[in-house]
CSV table of C-alpha atoms and ligand atoms in Angstrom, one decimal:
chain,number,residue,atom,x,y,z
A,1,MET,CA,-96.1,-76.9,-7.9
A,2,ARG,CA,-95.9,-74.5,-4.9
A,3,SER,CA,-92.6,-75.9,-3.7
A,4,VAL,CA,-91.1,-75.4,-7.2
A,5,ASN,CA,-92.0,-71.8,-7.1
A,6,ILE,CA,-90.5,-71.5,-3.6
A,7,MET,CA,-87.2,-73.2,-5.0
A,8,LYS,CA,-87.1,-70.6,-7.9
A,9,LYS,CA,-87.4,-67.6,-5.5
A,10,VAL,CA,-84.7,-69.1,-3.3
A,11,LEU,CA,-82.4,-69.6,-6.4
A,12,CYS,CA,-83.0,-66.0,-7.6
A,13,LEU,CA,-82.2,-64.7,-4.1
A,14,LEU,CA,-79.0,-66.7,-4.0
A,15,LEU,CA,-78.1,-65.5,-7.5
A,16,ALA,CA,-78.6,-61.9,-6.4
A,17,VAL,CA,-76.6,-62.3,-3.3
A,18,VAL,CA,-73.7,-63.8,-5.4
A,19,LEU,CA,-73.9,-61.0,-8.0
A,20,PHE,CA,-73.8,-58.3,-5.4
A,21,ALA,CA,-70.8,-59.8,-3.6
A,22,SER,CA,-68.9,-60.0,-6.9
A,23,VAL,CA,-69.2,-56.3,-7.5
A,24,PRO,CA,-66.0,-54.7,-6.9
A,25,ALA,CA,-65.9,-52.4,-3.9
A,26,GLU,CA,-64.6,-49.5,-6.1
A,27,SER,CA,-67.7,-49.5,-8.2
A,28,VAL,CA,-69.9,-49.6,-5.1
A,29,SER,CA,-68.0,-46.4,-3.7
A,30,ALA,CA,-68.2,-44.8,-7.2
A,31,ALA,CA,-71.9,-45.3,-7.2
A,32,VAL,CA,-72.0,-43.8,-3.7
A,33,SER,CA,-70.0,-40.9,-4.6
A,34,LYS,CA,-72.1,-40.3,-7.7
A,35,THR,CA,-75.3,-40.1,-5.6
A,36,LYS,CA,-73.4,-37.7,-3.2
A,37,LYS,CA,-72.4,-35.6,-6.2
A,38,ALA,CA,-76.0,-35.5,-7.3
A,39,ALA,CA,-77.0,-33.8,-4.0
A,40,THR,CA,-75.6,-30.3,-4.7
A,41,PRO,CA,-75.3,-27.8,-1.9
A,42,LEU,CA,-78.5,-26.3,-3.0
A,43,LYS,CA,-80.4,-29.5,-3.2
A,44,LYS,CA,-79.2,-30.3,0.3
A,45,ASN,CA,-80.0,-27.0,1.8
A,46,GLY,CA,-82.7,-25.4,-0.3
A,47,GLN,CA,-83.9,-21.9,0.7
A,48,LEU,CA,-81.7,-20.3,3.4
A,49,ARG,CA,-82.9,-17.9,6.2
A,50,VAL,CA,-81.7,-16.4,9.3
A,51,LYS,CA,-82.6,-17.8,12.6
A,52,GLY,CA,-81.2,-15.9,15.6
A,53,THR,CA,-77.7,-15.1,14.6
A,54,THR,CA,-77.3,-18.1,12.4
A,55,LEU,CA,-77.8,-19.0,8.7
A,56,VAL,CA,-80.1,-22.1,8.5
A,57,ASN,CA,-81.3,-24.3,5.6
A,58,SER,CA,-84.9,-25.2,4.6
A,59,LYS,CA,-85.1,-27.6,7.6
A,60,GLY,CA,-83.9,-25.2,10.1
A,61,LYS,CA,-80.4,-26.7,10.5
A,62,ALA,CA,-77.5,-24.5,10.7
A,63,VAL,CA,-75.4,-24.2,7.5
A,64,ILE,CA,-72.0,-22.6,6.9
A,65,LEU,CA,-71.4,-21.3,3.4
A,66,LYS,CA,-67.8,-21.7,2.4
A,67,GLY,CA,-67.2,-19.7,-0.6
A,68,VAL,CA,-64.8,-18.1,-3.0
A,69,SER,CA,-65.1,-14.6,-4.4
A,70,THR,CA,-64.0,-13.6,-7.8
A,71,HIS,CA,-61.7,-10.7,-8.2
A,72,GLY,CA,-63.5,-7.7,-9.9
A,73,ILE,CA,-65.6,-9.3,-12.6
A,74,ASN,CA,-64.8,-6.2,-14.7
A,75,TRP,CA,-61.0,-7.0,-14.5
A,76,PHE,CA,-61.1,-10.8,-14.5
A,77,PRO,CA,-64.2,-11.7,-16.4
A,78,GLU,CA,-62.5,-15.0,-17.6
A,79,TYR,CA,-63.1,-16.7,-14.2
A,80,VAL,CA,-66.9,-16.4,-14.4
A,81,ASN,CA,-67.2,-19.8,-16.1
A,82,SER,CA,-68.7,-23.1,-15.3
A,83,SER,CA,-65.7,-25.2,-15.1
A,84,ALA,CA,-63.9,-22.9,-12.5
A,85,PHE,CA,-67.0,-23.0,-10.3
A,86,LYS,CA,-67.3,-26.8,-10.7
A,87,THR,CA,-63.6,-27.4,-9.8
A,88,LEU,CA,-64.3,-25.2,-6.6
A,89,ARG,CA,-67.3,-27.2,-5.8
A,90,ASP,CA,-66.0,-30.8,-6.5
A,91,SER,CA,-62.4,-30.5,-5.4
A,92,TRP,CA,-62.3,-27.7,-2.9
A,93,GLY,CA,-65.7,-28.3,-1.2
A,94,VAL,CA,-66.9,-24.7,-2.0
A,95,ASN,CA,-70.6,-24.1,-1.9
A,96,CYS,CA,-70.9,-20.5,-2.6
A,97,ILE,CA,-69.4,-18.1,-5.2
A,98,ARG,CA,-69.2,-14.4,-4.8
A,99,LEU,CA,-69.4,-12.3,-8.0
A,100,ALA,CA,-67.6,-9.1,-6.9
A,101,MET,CA,-68.5,-6.2,-9.2
A,102,TYR,CA,-66.5,-2.9,-8.4
A,103,THR,CA,-68.6,0.2,-8.8
A,104,GLU,CA,-65.8,2.6,-8.9
A,105,GLU,CA,-62.3,1.0,-9.6
A,106,TYR,CA,-61.2,0.2,-13.1
A,107,ASN,CA,-64.2,0.9,-15.3
A,108,GLY,CA,-66.6,0.0,-12.5
A,109,TYR,CA,-70.3,-0.1,-12.8
A,110,CYS,CA,-70.6,3.6,-11.9
A,111,SER,CA,-67.3,4.9,-13.4
A,112,GLY,CA,-67.7,4.3,-17.0
A,113,GLY,CA,-67.9,0.5,-17.1
A,114,ASN,CA,-70.2,-1.1,-19.6
A,115,GLN,CA,-73.2,-1.7,-17.4
A,116,LYS,CA,-75.1,-4.0,-19.8
A,117,LYS,CA,-72.0,-6.1,-20.2
A,118,LEU,CA,-71.5,-6.2,-16.4
A,119,ARG,CA,-75.0,-7.1,-15.6
A,120,GLY,CA,-74.6,-9.9,-18.3
A,121,LEU,CA,-71.5,-11.3,-16.4
A,122,VAL,CA,-73.5,-11.3,-13.2
A,123,ASP,CA,-76.3,-13.1,-14.9
A,124,LYS,CA,-73.8,-15.7,-16.3
A,125,GLY,CA,-72.3,-16.2,-13.0
A,126,VAL,CA,-75.7,-16.8,-11.4
A,127,LYS,CA,-76.6,-19.2,-14.2
A,128,TYR,CA,-73.4,-21.3,-13.7
A,129,ALA,CA,-73.9,-21.4,-10.1
A,130,THR,CA,-77.5,-22.3,-10.3
A,131,GLU,CA,-76.8,-25.1,-12.7
A,132,LEU,CA,-74.1,-26.4,-10.3
A,133,GLY,CA,-76.4,-26.1,-7.3
A,134,MET,CA,-74.2,-23.5,-5.5
A,135,TYR,CA,-75.2,-20.4,-3.7
A,136,VAL,CA,-74.1,-17.1,-5.3
A,137,ILE,CA,-73.6,-13.7,-3.9
A,138,ILE,CA,-74.2,-10.6,-6.0
A,139,ASP,CA,-71.7,-8.1,-4.5
A,140,TRP,CA,-72.0,-4.4,-5.1
A,141,HIS,CA,-68.4,-3.8,-4.6
A,142,ILE,CA,-67.9,-0.3,-3.3
A,143,LEU,CA,-64.4,0.5,-2.2
A,144,SER,CA,-62.7,3.8,-3.2
A,145,ASP,CA,-66.3,5.3,-3.3
A,146,GLY,CA,-66.2,5.0,0.5
A,147,ASN,CA,-69.9,6.0,1.2
A,148,PRO,CA,-72.6,3.8,-0.4
A,149,ASN,CA,-74.8,6.8,-0.8
A,150,ARG,CA,-72.6,8.1,-3.4
A,151,HIS,CA,-74.0,5.7,-6.0
A,152,LYS,CA,-77.2,5.1,-4.2
A,153,LYS,CA,-79.5,5.7,-7.4
A,154,GLN,CA,-77.5,3.3,-9.5
A,155,ALA,CA,-77.5,0.7,-6.6
A,156,LEU,CA,-81.3,1.0,-6.4
A,157,SER,CA,-81.8,0.3,-10.1
A,158,PHE,CA,-79.2,-2.5,-10.2
A,159,PHE,CA,-80.8,-4.4,-7.3
A,160,LYS,CA,-84.3,-3.7,-8.7
A,161,TYR,CA,-83.2,-5.5,-11.9
A,162,MET,CA,-81.5,-8.3,-9.9
A,163,ALA,CA,-84.3,-8.9,-7.5
A,164,LYS,CA,-87.0,-8.9,-10.1
A,165,LYS,CA,-85.0,-11.5,-12.0
A,166,TYR,CA,-83.9,-13.7,-9.2
A,167,LYS,CA,-86.8,-13.6,-6.8
A,168,LYS,CA,-87.5,-17.2,-7.4
A,169,HIS,CA,-83.9,-18.5,-7.2
A,170,LYS,CA,-83.3,-20.0,-3.8
A,171,ASN,CA,-79.5,-19.7,-4.2
A,172,VAL,CA,-79.1,-16.0,-4.6
A,173,ILE,CA,-77.7,-13.6,-1.9
A,174,TYR,CA,-77.5,-9.9,-2.4
A,175,GLU,CA,-74.5,-8.0,-0.8
A,176,ILE,CA,-75.5,-4.4,-1.1
A,177,CYS,CA,-72.3,-2.6,-0.3
A,178,ASN,CA,-68.9,-4.3,0.0
A,179,GLU,CA,-66.9,-2.1,2.4
A,180,PRO,CA,-68.1,1.4,3.5
A,181,ASN,CA,-64.9,3.5,4.6
A,182,GLY,CA,-63.4,6.9,4.8
A,183,GLY,CA,-65.4,7.7,7.9
A,184,THR,CA,-68.7,6.7,6.7
A,185,GLN,CA,-70.9,6.3,9.6
A,186,TRP,CA,-73.5,3.5,10.5
A,187,LYS,CA,-76.4,5.9,10.3
A,188,ASP,CA,-75.4,6.8,6.7
A,189,ILE,CA,-75.1,3.2,5.7
A,190,LYS,CA,-78.3,2.3,7.5
A,191,SER,CA,-80.2,4.8,5.7
A,192,TYR,CA,-78.8,3.6,2.3
A,193,ALA,CA,-79.4,0.0,3.3
A,194,LYS,CA,-83.1,0.7,4.2
A,195,SER,CA,-83.8,2.0,0.8
A,196,VAL,CA,-82.0,-0.8,-1.1
A,197,ILE,CA,-83.5,-3.5,1.2
A,198,LYS,CA,-87.0,-1.9,0.6
A,199,THR,CA,-86.4,-2.1,-3.1
A,200,ILE,CA,-85.3,-5.7,-3.1
A,201,ARG,CA,-88.0,-6.8,-0.8
A,202,SER,CA,-90.6,-5.4,-3.0
A,203,TYR,CA,-89.7,-8.2,-5.4
A,204,ASP,CA,-87.8,-10.9,-3.4
A,205,LYS,CA,-89.4,-11.5,-0.1
A,206,LYS,CA,-86.9,-14.2,1.2
A,207,ASN,CA,-83.3,-14.3,-0.1
A,208,ILE,CA,-80.6,-13.3,2.2
A,209,ILE,CA,-79.4,-9.6,2.1
A,210,LEU,CA,-75.9,-8.9,3.4
A,211,VAL,CA,-75.4,-5.4,4.7
A,212,GLY,CA,-71.8,-3.8,4.9
A,213,THR,CA,-70.6,-2.2,8.1
A,214,PRO,CA,-68.4,0.8,8.8
A,215,THR,CA,-64.6,0.9,8.6
A,216,TRP,CA,-64.1,-1.7,5.7
A,217,SER,CA,-66.9,-3.8,7.0
A,218,GLN,CA,-65.4,-4.5,10.4
A,219,ASP,CA,-67.4,-2.5,12.9
A,220,VAL,CA,-70.2,-5.2,13.5
A,221,ASP,CA,-70.0,-4.3,17.2
A,222,VAL,CA,-71.1,-0.8,16.5
A,223,VAL,CA,-73.9,-2.0,14.2
A,224,ALA,CA,-75.1,-4.5,16.8
A,225,LYS,CA,-76.2,-1.5,18.9
A,226,SER,CA,-78.8,-0.4,16.4
A,227,PRO,CA,-79.5,-3.0,13.7
A,228,ILE,CA,-82.1,-2.5,10.9
A,229,LYS,CA,-85.6,-3.3,12.1
A,230,GLY,CA,-88.6,-4.6,10.2
A,231,TYR,CA,-87.0,-7.1,7.8
A,232,SER,CA,-86.0,-10.7,8.1
A,233,ASN,CA,-83.1,-12.6,6.6
A,234,LEU,CA,-80.6,-9.7,7.0
A,235,MET,CA,-77.0,-10.4,7.9
A,236,TYR,CA,-74.2,-7.9,8.6
A,237,THR,CA,-70.7,-8.4,7.0
A,238,PHE,CA,-67.4,-8.6,8.7
A,239,HIS,CA,-64.1,-8.8,6.7
A,240,PHE,CA,-60.7,-9.6,7.8
A,241,TYR,CA,-57.1,-10.2,6.4
A,242,ALA,CA,-55.4,-12.7,8.8
A,243,ALA,CA,-51.9,-11.2,8.6
A,244,THR,CA,-53.3,-7.9,9.9
A,245,HIS,CA,-56.4,-8.6,11.8
A,246,LYS,CA,-56.2,-10.9,14.9
A,247,ALA,CA,-57.7,-11.6,18.3
A,248,SER,CA,-59.0,-8.1,19.0
A,249,TYR,CA,-61.0,-8.4,15.7
A,250,ARG,CA,-62.5,-11.7,16.8
A,251,ALA,CA,-63.6,-10.0,20.0
A,252,LYS,CA,-65.5,-7.5,17.9
A,253,VAL,CA,-67.3,-10.4,16.2
A,254,GLU,CA,-68.0,-12.0,19.5
A,255,ASN,CA,-69.4,-8.9,20.8
A,256,ALA,CA,-71.8,-8.4,18.0
A,257,LEU,CA,-73.0,-12.1,18.3
A,258,LYS,CA,-73.6,-11.5,22.0
A,259,LYS,CA,-75.9,-8.7,21.0
A,260,ARG,CA,-77.7,-11.1,18.7
A,261,LEU,CA,-76.3,-9.6,15.4
A,262,PRO,CA,-76.1,-12.1,12.5
A,263,VAL,CA,-72.7,-11.9,11.1
A,264,PHE,CA,-71.5,-13.2,7.7
A,265,VAL,CA,-67.8,-13.1,6.5
A,266,SER,CA,-68.4,-12.2,2.8
A,267,GLU,CA,-64.7,-11.6,2.3
A,268,PHE,CA,-61.4,-12.6,4.0
A,269,GLY,CA,-57.8,-13.2,3.0
A,270,ILE,CA,-54.8,-14.7,4.7
A,271,SER,CA,-52.5,-12.0,3.5
A,272,GLU,CA,-52.1,-8.5,4.9
A,273,SER,CA,-55.0,-6.1,4.5
A,274,SER,CA,-53.5,-4.6,1.4
A,275,GLY,CA,-54.2,-8.0,-0.3
A,276,ASN,CA,-50.5,-8.4,-0.5
A,277,GLY,CA,-47.4,-9.0,1.8
A,278,LYS,CA,-46.9,-11.9,4.0
A,279,ILE,CA,-49.6,-14.7,4.5
A,280,ASN,CA,-50.3,-15.9,8.1
A,281,LYS,CA,-51.5,-19.5,8.0
A,282,SER,CA,-51.5,-19.9,11.7
A,283,GLU,CA,-53.6,-16.8,12.4
A,284,ALA,CA,-55.8,-17.9,9.4
A,285,GLY,CA,-56.3,-21.3,11.1
A,286,LYS,CA,-57.5,-19.6,14.3
A,287,TRP,CA,-60.0,-17.6,12.3
A,288,ILE,CA,-61.4,-20.6,10.5
A,289,LYS,CA,-61.8,-22.5,13.8
A,290,PHE,CA,-63.5,-19.5,15.4
A,291,LEU,CA,-65.9,-19.2,12.4
A,292,LYS,CA,-66.7,-22.8,12.5
A,293,LYS,CA,-67.4,-22.8,16.2
A,294,LYS,CA,-69.7,-19.7,15.8
A,295,LYS,CA,-71.2,-21.1,12.6
A,296,ILE,CA,-70.4,-18.1,10.5
A,297,SER,CA,-70.1,-18.4,6.8
A,298,TYR,CA,-67.0,-17.3,5.0
A,299,VAL,CA,-65.8,-16.4,1.5
A,300,CYS,CA,-62.3,-16.1,0.4
A,301,TRP,CA,-60.7,-13.4,-1.7
A,302,ASN,CA,-59.9,-14.0,-4.5
A,303,LEU,CA,-60.0,-16.4,-7.6
A,304,SER,CA,-57.5,-14.8,-10.0
A,305,ASN,CA,-53.8,-15.1,-10.8
A,306,LYS,CA,-53.0,-11.4,-10.1
A,307,ASN,CA,-49.5,-11.2,-8.7
A,308,GLU,CA,-50.7,-10.7,-5.1
A,309,SER,CA,-50.4,-12.9,-2.1
A,310,CYS,CA,-54.2,-13.0,-1.6
A,311,SER,CA,-54.8,-14.5,-5.1
A,312,LEU,CA,-55.6,-18.2,-5.0
A,313,LEU,CA,-53.9,-19.0,-8.2
A,314,LYS,CA,-50.2,-18.7,-9.1
A,315,ARG,CA,-49.2,-15.7,-11.3
A,316,THR,CA,-48.0,-18.3,-13.8
A,317,CYS,CA,-51.4,-20.2,-13.9
A,318,LYS,CA,-53.1,-19.4,-17.3
A,319,LYS,CA,-56.0,-21.8,-16.8
A,320,THR,CA,-59.4,-20.5,-16.0
A,321,GLY,CA,-60.8,-23.8,-14.7
A,322,LYS,CA,-59.8,-27.4,-13.8
A,323,PHE,CA,-57.1,-26.1,-11.4
A,324,LYS,CA,-54.6,-28.6,-10.1
A,325,ALA,CA,-52.5,-28.4,-7.0
A,326,SER,CA,-49.6,-27.1,-9.0
A,327,ASP,CA,-51.8,-24.1,-10.3
A,328,LEU,CA,-52.4,-22.8,-6.7
A,329,SER,CA,-50.6,-20.0,-4.9
A,330,ALA,CA,-49.7,-20.6,-1.2
A,331,ALA,CA,-53.0,-19.0,-0.2
A,332,GLY,CA,-54.9,-21.2,-2.7
A,333,LYS,CA,-53.3,-24.4,-1.4
A,334,TRP,CA,-54.0,-23.4,2.1
A,335,TYR,CA,-57.7,-22.7,1.4
A,336,LYS,CA,-58.2,-25.8,-0.6
A,337,SER,CA,-56.7,-27.9,2.3
A,338,GLN,CA,-59.4,-26.4,4.7
B,1,IDC,C1,-57.9,-5.5,-3.9
B,1,IDC,C2,-57.4,-6.3,-5.0
B,1,IDC,C3,-56.3,-5.6,-5.7
B,1,IDC,C4,-56.9,-4.3,-6.3
B,1,IDC,C5,-57.5,-3.4,-5.1
B,1,IDC,C6,-58.3,-2.3,-5.6
B,1,IDC,O1,-56.9,-7.5,-4.3
B,1,IDC,O2,-56.0,-6.4,-6.8
B,1,IDC,O3,-55.9,-3.5,-6.8
B,1,IDC,O4,-58.5,-4.3,-4.5
B,1,IDC,O5,-58.3,-1.3,-4.8
B,1,IDC,C7,-60.7,-5.3,0.4
B,1,IDC,C8,-61.5,-5.1,-0.7
B,1,IDC,C9,-60.9,-5.7,-2.0
B,1,IDC,C10,-59.5,-5.7,-2.1
B,1,IDC,C11,-58.8,-6.4,-0.9
B,1,IDC,C12,-57.3,-6.4,-0.8
B,1,IDC,O6,-62.7,-5.5,-0.5
B,1,IDC,O7,-61.5,-5.1,-3.1
B,1,IDC,O8,-58.9,-6.1,-3.2
B,1,IDC,N1,-59.4,-5.9,0.4
B,1,IDC,O9,-56.8,-5.2,-0.7
B,1,IDC,N2,-60.8,-5.1,1.7
B,1,IDC,C13,-59.8,-5.4,2.4
B,1,IDC,C14,-58.8,-5.9,1.6
């Protein structure tokens, strides 16, 4: 009786081995890639925090966010959709979306735009990113308004709304002022930032907050001399456009890192700083190599088909998702290949 049982077991085992060996290699790799797909960027990394100058995941391991920024969501709301984000995640390897909401330009949040509608767009963007397990930056995109204090009251109520709503989301990042400019000094930005950070932190204790720096978010070296004290998980933004900003700007970042300032590139392009003109792939390559070496996260401007060389889509591309190689601009092709 016992030997019959053993025989049965041996036969079963043999059968299993034969069956496994006959499964075509493709379906094994399909199954593997399916499990890989299931592990979204968010599942893999969970709650992010800042350790020293680096962004780390829930296990304390360094993580680099590689993102794409929308154009202004008030100009190009059509790209805030799940299919676009999914394409970026699955075929570009993007793990972070930046939702740029202009405050001043073209019906911006503080210049006559429909605030309820704009908040709704941000909410939609956060929802899609969350469903896809991607990180998402809520960007208060000051630009021609120069000094963030100009719309400080509105910023406080906007971030109060967002932080209250997203305090339990592990994938939300707040960017409180895109690019201070027009001679706005660090001390002015710092005082604005302290108020906004205090408001955010009274609801959301953990998520990363990105603080803009003087001169279109480039003077990280200046900020490094007197960073904001008393809060954790703050990072400072550095922006560059590769055809304009080269080695001397990398030196500014190095300088800031040496002084232990956590830096995050929440916007860059490979065109000139106007967003147009030539693109410079070789300089862009140097930047990416540098950022990877320093473990700095980066987000590329921008997902739209606007007729500008910084746009990632061709002017003729009318699609708002499922982009193919033929839909991409030169900048888009370059970024996807990274
Ligand atoms: C540009 C857009 C362009 C728009 C302009 C508004 O690409 O379509 O007309 O803003 O003034 C930045 C800004 C970002 C700029 C971008 C390119 O953060 O808003 O977008 N840029 O000029 N800083 C440096 C370059």
